[in-house]
PDB file of C-alpha atoms in Angstrom:
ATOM      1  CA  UNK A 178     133.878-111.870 137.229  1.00 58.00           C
ATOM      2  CA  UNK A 179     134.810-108.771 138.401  1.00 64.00           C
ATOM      3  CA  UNK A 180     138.177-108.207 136.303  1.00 91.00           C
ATOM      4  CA  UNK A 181     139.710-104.759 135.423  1.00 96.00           C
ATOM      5  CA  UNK A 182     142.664-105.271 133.075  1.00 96.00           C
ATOM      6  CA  UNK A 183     145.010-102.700 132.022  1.00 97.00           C
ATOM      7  CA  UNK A 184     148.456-102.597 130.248  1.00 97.00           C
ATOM      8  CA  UNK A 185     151.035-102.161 129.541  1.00 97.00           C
ATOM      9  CA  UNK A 186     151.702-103.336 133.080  1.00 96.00           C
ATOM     10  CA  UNK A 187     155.412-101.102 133.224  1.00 96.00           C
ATOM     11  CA  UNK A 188     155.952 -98.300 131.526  1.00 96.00           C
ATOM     12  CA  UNK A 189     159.002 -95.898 130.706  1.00 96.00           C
ATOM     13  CA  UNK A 190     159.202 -93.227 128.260  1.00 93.00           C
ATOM     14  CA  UNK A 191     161.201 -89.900 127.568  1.00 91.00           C
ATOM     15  CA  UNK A 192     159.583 -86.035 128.239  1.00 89.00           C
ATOM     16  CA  UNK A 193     158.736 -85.751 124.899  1.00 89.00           C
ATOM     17  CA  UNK A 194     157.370 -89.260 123.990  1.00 90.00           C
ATOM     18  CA  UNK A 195     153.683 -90.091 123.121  1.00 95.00           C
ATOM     19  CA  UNK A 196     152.227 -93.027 124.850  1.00 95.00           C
ATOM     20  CA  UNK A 197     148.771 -94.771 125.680  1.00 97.00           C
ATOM     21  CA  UNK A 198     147.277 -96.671 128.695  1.00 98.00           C
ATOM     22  CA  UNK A 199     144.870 -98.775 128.155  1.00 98.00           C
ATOM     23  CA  UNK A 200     142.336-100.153 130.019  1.00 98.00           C
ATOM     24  CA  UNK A 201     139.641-103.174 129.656  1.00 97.00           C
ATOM     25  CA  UNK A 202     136.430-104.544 131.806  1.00 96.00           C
ATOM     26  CA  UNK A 203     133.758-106.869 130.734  1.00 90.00           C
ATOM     27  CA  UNK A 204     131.534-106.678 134.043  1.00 92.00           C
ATOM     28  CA  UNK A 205     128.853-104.358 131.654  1.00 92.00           C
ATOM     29  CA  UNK A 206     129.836-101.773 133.958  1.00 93.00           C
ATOM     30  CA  UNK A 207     128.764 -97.849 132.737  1.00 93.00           C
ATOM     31  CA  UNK A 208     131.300 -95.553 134.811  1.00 93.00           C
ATOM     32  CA  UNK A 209     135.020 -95.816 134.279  1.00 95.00           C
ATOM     33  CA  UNK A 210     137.616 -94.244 136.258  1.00 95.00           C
ATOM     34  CA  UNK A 211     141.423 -93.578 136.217  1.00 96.00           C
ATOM     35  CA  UNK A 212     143.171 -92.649 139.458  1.00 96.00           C
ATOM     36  CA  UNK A 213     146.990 -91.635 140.003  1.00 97.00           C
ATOM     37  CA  UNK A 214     148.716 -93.138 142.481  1.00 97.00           C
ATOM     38  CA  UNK A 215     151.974 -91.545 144.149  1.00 96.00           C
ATOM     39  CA  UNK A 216     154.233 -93.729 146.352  1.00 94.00           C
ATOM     40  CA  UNK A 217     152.538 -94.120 149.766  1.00 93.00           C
ATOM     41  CA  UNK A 218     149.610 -92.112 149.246  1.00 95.00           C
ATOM     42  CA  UNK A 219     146.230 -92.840 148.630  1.00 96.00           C
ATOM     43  CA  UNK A 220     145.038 -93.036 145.029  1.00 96.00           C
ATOM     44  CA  UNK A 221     143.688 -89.295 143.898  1.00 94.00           C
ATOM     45  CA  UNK A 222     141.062 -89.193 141.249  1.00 92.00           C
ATOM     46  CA  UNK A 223     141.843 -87.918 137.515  1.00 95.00           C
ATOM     47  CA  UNK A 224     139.092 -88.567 135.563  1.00 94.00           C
ATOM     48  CA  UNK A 225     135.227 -90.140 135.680  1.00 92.00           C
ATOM     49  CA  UNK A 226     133.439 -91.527 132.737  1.00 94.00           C
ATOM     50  CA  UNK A 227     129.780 -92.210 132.509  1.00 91.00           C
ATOM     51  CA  UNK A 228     128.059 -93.729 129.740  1.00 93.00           C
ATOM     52  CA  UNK A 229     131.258 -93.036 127.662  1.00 93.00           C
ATOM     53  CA  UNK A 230     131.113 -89.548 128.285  1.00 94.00           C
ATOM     54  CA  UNK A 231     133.282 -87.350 130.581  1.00 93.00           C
ATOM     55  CA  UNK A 232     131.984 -86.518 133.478  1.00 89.00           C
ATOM     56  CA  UNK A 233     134.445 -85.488 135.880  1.00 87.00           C
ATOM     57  CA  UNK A 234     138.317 -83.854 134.865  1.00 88.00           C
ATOM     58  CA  UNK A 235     139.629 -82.855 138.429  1.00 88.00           C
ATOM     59  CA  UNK A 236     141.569 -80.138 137.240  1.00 89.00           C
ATOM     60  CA  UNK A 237     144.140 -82.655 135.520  1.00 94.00           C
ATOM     61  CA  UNK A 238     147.140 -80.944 133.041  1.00 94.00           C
ATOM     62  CA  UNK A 239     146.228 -81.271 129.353  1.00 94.00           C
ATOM     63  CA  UNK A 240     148.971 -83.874 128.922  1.00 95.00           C
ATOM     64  CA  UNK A 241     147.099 -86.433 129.964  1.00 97.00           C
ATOM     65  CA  UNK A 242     144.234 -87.071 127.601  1.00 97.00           C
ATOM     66  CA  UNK A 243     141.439 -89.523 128.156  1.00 97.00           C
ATOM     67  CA  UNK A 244     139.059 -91.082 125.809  1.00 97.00           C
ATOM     68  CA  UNK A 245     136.627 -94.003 126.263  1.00 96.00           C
ATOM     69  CA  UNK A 246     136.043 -95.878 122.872  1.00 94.00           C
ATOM     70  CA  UNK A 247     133.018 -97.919 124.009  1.00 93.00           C
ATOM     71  CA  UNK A 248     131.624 -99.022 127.449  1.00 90.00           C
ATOM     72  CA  UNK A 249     134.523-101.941 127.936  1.00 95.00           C
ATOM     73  CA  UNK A 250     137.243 -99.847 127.042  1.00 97.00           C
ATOM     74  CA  UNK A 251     139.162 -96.917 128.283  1.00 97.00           C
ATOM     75  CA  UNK A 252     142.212 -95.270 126.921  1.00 98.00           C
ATOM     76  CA  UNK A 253     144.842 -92.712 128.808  1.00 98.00           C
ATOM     77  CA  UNK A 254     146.769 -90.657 126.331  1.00 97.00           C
ATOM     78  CA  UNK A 255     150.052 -89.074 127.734  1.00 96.00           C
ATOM     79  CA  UNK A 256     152.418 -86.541 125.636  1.00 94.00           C
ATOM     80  CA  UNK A 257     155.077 -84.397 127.294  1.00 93.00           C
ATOM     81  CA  UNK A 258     155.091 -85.684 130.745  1.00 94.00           C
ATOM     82  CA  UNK A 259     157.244 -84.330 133.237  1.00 95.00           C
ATOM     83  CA  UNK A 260     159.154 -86.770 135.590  1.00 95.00           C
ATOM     84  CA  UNK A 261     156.647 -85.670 138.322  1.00 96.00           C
ATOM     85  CA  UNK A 262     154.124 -87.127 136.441  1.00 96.00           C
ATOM     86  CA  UNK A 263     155.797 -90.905 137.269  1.00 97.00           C
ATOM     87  CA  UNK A 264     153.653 -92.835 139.134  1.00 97.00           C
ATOM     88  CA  UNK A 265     150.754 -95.807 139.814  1.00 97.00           C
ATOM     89  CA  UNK A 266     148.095 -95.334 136.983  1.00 98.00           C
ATOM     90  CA  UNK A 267     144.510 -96.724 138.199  1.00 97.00           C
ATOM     91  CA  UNK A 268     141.746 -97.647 136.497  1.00 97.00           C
ATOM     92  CA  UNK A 269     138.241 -98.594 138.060  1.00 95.00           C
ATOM     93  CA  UNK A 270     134.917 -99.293 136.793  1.00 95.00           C
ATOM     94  CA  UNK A 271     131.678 -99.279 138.565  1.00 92.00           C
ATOM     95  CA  UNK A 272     127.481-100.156 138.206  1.00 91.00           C
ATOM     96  CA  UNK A 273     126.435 -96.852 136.854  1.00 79.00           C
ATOM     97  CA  UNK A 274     127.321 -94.228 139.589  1.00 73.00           C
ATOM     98  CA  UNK A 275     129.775 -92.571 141.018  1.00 70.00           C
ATOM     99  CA  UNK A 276     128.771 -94.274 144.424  1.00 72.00           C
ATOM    100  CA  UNK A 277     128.468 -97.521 143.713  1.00 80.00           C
ATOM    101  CA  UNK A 278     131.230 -99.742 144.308  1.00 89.00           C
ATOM    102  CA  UNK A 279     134.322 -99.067 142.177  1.00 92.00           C
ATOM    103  CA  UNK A 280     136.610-102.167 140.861  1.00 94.00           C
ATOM    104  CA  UNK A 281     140.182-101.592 140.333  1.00 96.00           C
ATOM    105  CA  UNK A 282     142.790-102.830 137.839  1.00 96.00           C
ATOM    106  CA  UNK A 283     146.806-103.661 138.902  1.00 96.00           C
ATOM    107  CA  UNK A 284     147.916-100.313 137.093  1.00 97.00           C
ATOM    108  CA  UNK A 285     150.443 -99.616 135.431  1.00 97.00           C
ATOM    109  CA  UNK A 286     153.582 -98.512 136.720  1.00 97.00           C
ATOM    110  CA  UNK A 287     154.806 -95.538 134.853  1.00 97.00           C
ATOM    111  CA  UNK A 288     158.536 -93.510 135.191  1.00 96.00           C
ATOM    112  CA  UNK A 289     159.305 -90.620 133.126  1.00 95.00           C
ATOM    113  CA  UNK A 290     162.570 -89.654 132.568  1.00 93.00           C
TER     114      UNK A 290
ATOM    115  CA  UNK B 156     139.492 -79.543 152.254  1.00 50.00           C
ATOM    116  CA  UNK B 157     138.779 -81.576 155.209  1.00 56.00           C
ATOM    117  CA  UNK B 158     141.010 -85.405 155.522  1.00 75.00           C
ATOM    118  CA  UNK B 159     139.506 -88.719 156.002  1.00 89.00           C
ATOM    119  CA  UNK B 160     142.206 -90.006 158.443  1.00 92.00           C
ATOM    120  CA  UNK B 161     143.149 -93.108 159.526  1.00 96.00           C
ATOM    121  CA  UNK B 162     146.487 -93.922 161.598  1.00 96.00           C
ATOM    122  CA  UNK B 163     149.628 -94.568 159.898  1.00 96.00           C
ATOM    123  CA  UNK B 164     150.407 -97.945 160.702  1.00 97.00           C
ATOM    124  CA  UNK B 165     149.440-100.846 162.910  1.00 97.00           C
ATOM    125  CA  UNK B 166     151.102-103.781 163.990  1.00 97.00           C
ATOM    126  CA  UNK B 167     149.615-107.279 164.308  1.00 97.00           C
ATOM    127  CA  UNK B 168     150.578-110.785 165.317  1.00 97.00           C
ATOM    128  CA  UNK B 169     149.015-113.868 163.690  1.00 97.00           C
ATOM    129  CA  UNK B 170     145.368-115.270 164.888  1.00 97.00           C
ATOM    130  CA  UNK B 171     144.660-111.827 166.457  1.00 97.00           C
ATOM    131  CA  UNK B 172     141.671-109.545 165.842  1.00 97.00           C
ATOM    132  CA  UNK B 173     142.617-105.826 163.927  1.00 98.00           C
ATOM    133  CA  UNK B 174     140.480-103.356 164.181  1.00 98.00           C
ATOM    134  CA  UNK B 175     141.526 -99.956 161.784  1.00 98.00           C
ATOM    135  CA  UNK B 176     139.368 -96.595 162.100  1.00 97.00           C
ATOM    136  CA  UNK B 177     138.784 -94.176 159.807  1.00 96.00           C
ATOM    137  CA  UNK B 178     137.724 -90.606 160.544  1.00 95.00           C
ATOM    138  CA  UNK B 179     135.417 -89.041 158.466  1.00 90.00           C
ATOM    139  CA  UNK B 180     133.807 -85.827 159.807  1.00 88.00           C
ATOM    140  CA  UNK B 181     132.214 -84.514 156.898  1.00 85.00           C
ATOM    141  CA  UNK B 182     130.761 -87.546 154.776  1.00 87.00           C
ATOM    142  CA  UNK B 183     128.315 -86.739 152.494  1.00 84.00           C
ATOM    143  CA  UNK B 184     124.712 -87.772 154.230  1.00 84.00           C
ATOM    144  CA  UNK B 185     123.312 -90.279 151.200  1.00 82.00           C
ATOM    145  CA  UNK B 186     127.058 -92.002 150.667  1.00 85.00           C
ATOM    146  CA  UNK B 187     128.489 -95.747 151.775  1.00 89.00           C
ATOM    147  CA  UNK B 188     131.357 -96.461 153.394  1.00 93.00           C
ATOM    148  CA  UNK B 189     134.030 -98.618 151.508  1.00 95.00           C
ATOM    149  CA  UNK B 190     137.315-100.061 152.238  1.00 97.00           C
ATOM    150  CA  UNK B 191     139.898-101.712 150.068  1.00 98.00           C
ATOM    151  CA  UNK B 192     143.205-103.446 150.136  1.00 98.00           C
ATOM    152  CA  UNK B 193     146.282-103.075 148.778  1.00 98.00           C
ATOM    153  CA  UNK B 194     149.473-104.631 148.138  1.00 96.00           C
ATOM    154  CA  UNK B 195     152.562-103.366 146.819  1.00 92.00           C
ATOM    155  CA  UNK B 196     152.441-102.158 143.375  1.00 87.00           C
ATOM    156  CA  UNK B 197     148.451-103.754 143.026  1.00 92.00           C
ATOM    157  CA  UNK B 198     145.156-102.325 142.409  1.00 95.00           C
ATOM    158  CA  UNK B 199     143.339-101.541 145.839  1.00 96.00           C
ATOM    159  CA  UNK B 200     140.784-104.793 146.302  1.00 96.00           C
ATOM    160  CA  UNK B 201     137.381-104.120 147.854  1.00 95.00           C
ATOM    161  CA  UNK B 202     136.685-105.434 151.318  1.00 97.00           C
ATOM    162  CA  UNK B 203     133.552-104.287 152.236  1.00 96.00           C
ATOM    163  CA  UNK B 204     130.823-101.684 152.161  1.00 94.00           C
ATOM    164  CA  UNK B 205     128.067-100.058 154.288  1.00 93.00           C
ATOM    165  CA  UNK B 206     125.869 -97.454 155.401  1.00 92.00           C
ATOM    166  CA  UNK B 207     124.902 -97.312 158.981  1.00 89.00           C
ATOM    167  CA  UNK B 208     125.471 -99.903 162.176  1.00 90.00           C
ATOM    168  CA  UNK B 209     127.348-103.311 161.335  1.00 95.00           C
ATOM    169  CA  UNK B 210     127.974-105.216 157.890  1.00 95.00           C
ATOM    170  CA  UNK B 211     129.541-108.642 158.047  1.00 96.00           C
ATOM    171  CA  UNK B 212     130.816-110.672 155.190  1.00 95.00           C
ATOM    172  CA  UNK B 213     133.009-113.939 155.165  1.00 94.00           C
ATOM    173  CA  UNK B 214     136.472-111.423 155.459  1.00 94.00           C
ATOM    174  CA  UNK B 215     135.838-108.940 157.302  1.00 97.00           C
ATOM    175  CA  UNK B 216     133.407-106.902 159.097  1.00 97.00           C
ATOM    176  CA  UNK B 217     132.504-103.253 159.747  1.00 98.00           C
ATOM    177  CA  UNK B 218     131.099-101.427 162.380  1.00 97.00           C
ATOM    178  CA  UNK B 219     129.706 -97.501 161.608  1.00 96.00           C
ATOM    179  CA  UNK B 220     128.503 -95.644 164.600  1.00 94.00           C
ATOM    180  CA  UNK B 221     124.875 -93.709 164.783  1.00 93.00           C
ATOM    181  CA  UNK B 222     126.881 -89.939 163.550  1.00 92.00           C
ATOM    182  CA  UNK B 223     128.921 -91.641 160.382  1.00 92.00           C
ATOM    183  CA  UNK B 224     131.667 -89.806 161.451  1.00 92.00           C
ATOM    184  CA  UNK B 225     134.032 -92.198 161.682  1.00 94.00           C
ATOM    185  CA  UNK B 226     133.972 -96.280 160.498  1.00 96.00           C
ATOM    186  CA  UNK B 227     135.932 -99.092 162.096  1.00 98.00           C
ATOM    187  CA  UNK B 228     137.191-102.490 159.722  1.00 98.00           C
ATOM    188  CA  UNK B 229     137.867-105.484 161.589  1.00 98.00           C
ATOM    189  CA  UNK B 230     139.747-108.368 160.326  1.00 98.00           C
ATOM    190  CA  UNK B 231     139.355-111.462 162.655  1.00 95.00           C
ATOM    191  CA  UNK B 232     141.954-113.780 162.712  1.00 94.00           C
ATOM    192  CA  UNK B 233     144.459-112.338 160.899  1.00 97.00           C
ATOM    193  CA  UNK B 234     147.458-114.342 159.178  1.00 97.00           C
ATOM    194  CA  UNK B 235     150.594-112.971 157.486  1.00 97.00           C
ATOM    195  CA  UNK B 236     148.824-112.443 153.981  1.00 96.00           C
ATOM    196  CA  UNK B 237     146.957-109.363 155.807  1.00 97.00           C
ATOM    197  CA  UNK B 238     150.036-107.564 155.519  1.00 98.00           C
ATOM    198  CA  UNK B 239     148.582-104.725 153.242  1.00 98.00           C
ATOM    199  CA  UNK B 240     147.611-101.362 153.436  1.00 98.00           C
ATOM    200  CA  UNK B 241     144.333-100.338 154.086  1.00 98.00           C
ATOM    201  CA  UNK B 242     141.954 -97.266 152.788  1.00 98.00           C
ATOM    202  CA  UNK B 243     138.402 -95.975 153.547  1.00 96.00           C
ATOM    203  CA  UNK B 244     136.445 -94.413 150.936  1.00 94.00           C
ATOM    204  CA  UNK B 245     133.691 -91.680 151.486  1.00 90.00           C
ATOM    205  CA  UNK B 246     131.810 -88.906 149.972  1.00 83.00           C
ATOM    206  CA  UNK B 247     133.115 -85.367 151.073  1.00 79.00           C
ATOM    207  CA  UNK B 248     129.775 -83.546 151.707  1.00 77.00           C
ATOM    208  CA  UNK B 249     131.576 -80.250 151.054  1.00 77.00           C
ATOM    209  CA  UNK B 250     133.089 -80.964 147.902  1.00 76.00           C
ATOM    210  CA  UNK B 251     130.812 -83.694 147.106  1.00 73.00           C
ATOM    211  CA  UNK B 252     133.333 -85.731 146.103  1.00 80.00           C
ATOM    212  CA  UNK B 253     134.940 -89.400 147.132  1.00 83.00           C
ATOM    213  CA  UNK B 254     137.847 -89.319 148.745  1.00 88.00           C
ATOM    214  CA  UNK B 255     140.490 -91.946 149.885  1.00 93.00           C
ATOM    215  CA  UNK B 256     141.206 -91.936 153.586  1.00 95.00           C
ATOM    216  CA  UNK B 257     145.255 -91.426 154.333  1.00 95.00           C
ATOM    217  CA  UNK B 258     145.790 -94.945 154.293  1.00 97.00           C
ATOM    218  CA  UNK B 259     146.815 -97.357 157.241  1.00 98.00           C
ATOM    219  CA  UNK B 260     149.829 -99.396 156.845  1.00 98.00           C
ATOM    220  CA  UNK B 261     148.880-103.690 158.728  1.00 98.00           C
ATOM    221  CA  UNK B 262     151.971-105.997 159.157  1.00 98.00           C
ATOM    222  CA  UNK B 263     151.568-108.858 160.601  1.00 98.00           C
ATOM    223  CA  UNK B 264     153.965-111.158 162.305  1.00 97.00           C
ATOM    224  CA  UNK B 265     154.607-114.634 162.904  1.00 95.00           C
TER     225      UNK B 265
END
């Protein structure tokens, strides 16, 4: 099985609303990922997690909050988002490392009005 | 920062052979190779991955020169349900960091 679920699957919420992504995988993977996707570009990293701790933050605003509960599980907080911000969220989980091959999720679409 | 580039789009008929490059000057020396799918408003799927010469599985194979600078997918055979875009993943060895190629855009007709 090499499943990556995330919801909600669509998302829409106001500049000043407080939301969550979530984001599930069962494959005992260690390293957990979320990517943002803008309209017919490749995905660009956001954050890395490895053994539930942060490992990578590339440079991402402080509106957008991750955590990672347990090894299955990763959360994406948002609060304040600017309509910029709307876009393809992606999640991907991997072995252990950073190289090893990632598995994605279907995203979540997200618009911020 | 330097790109991973692939071309912008390709067109395809049905039951041909598509072969997609990606350029990747400065990969990282230790990192794979890896290229995914995607559809519309989907997750990118993995393909395939390798290192060095060719790597063949039942979708797809791909075909890395001696210098790693640059990768080549090839779909045999491909039918309308290709229509996707494609990416290459490698390891910047600058930055040290794993970066999606620009992205190359398959349809393929009847």
């Amino acid at each position: 099985d090499t499943e990556v679920t995330q919801t909600p699957k669509h998302l829409v919420m106001g500049m000043t609303n407080k939301k969550s992504l979530k984001c599930e995988q069962h494959m005992g993977h260690r390293a957990m990922y979320w990517y943002k996707q803008k309209a017919k570009k490749p995905p660009e990293l956001m954050f890395v997690y490895s053994y539930e701790k942060l490992s990578i933050n590339e440079s991402v605003p402080s509106r957008f909050s991750p955590e990672c509960p347990n090894s299955s599980l990763l959360n994406l907080h948002l609060h304040a988002l600017q309509p910029e911000d709307s876009a393809l969220y992606l999640c991907a989980s991997s072995q252990d490392r950073l190289r090893e091959t990632q598995y994605f999720g279907p995203g979540t679409r997200l618009l911020v009005l | 920062l330097a790109k991973t580039t692939q071309p912008i789009s390709m067109d395809s008929y049905e039951g041909q052979e598509v072969n997609i490059t990606c350029s990747h000057n400065n990969i990282a020396t230790n990192d794979y190779i890896t290229w995914y799918q995607q559809f519309p408003s989907q997750g990118p799927r993995f393909i395939i991955q390798g290192y060095k010469t060719k790597v063949t599985n039942e979708v797809a194979s791909l075909f890395i020169p001696a210098d790693r600078k640059s990768s080549t997918l090839s779909l045999p055979r491909v039918s309308l349900s290709d229509t996707a875009v494609y990416y290459c993943l490698v390891g910047d060895m600058n930055t040290d960091k794993l970066i999606f190629g620009t992205g190359t855009r398959l349809q393929v007709f009847p």
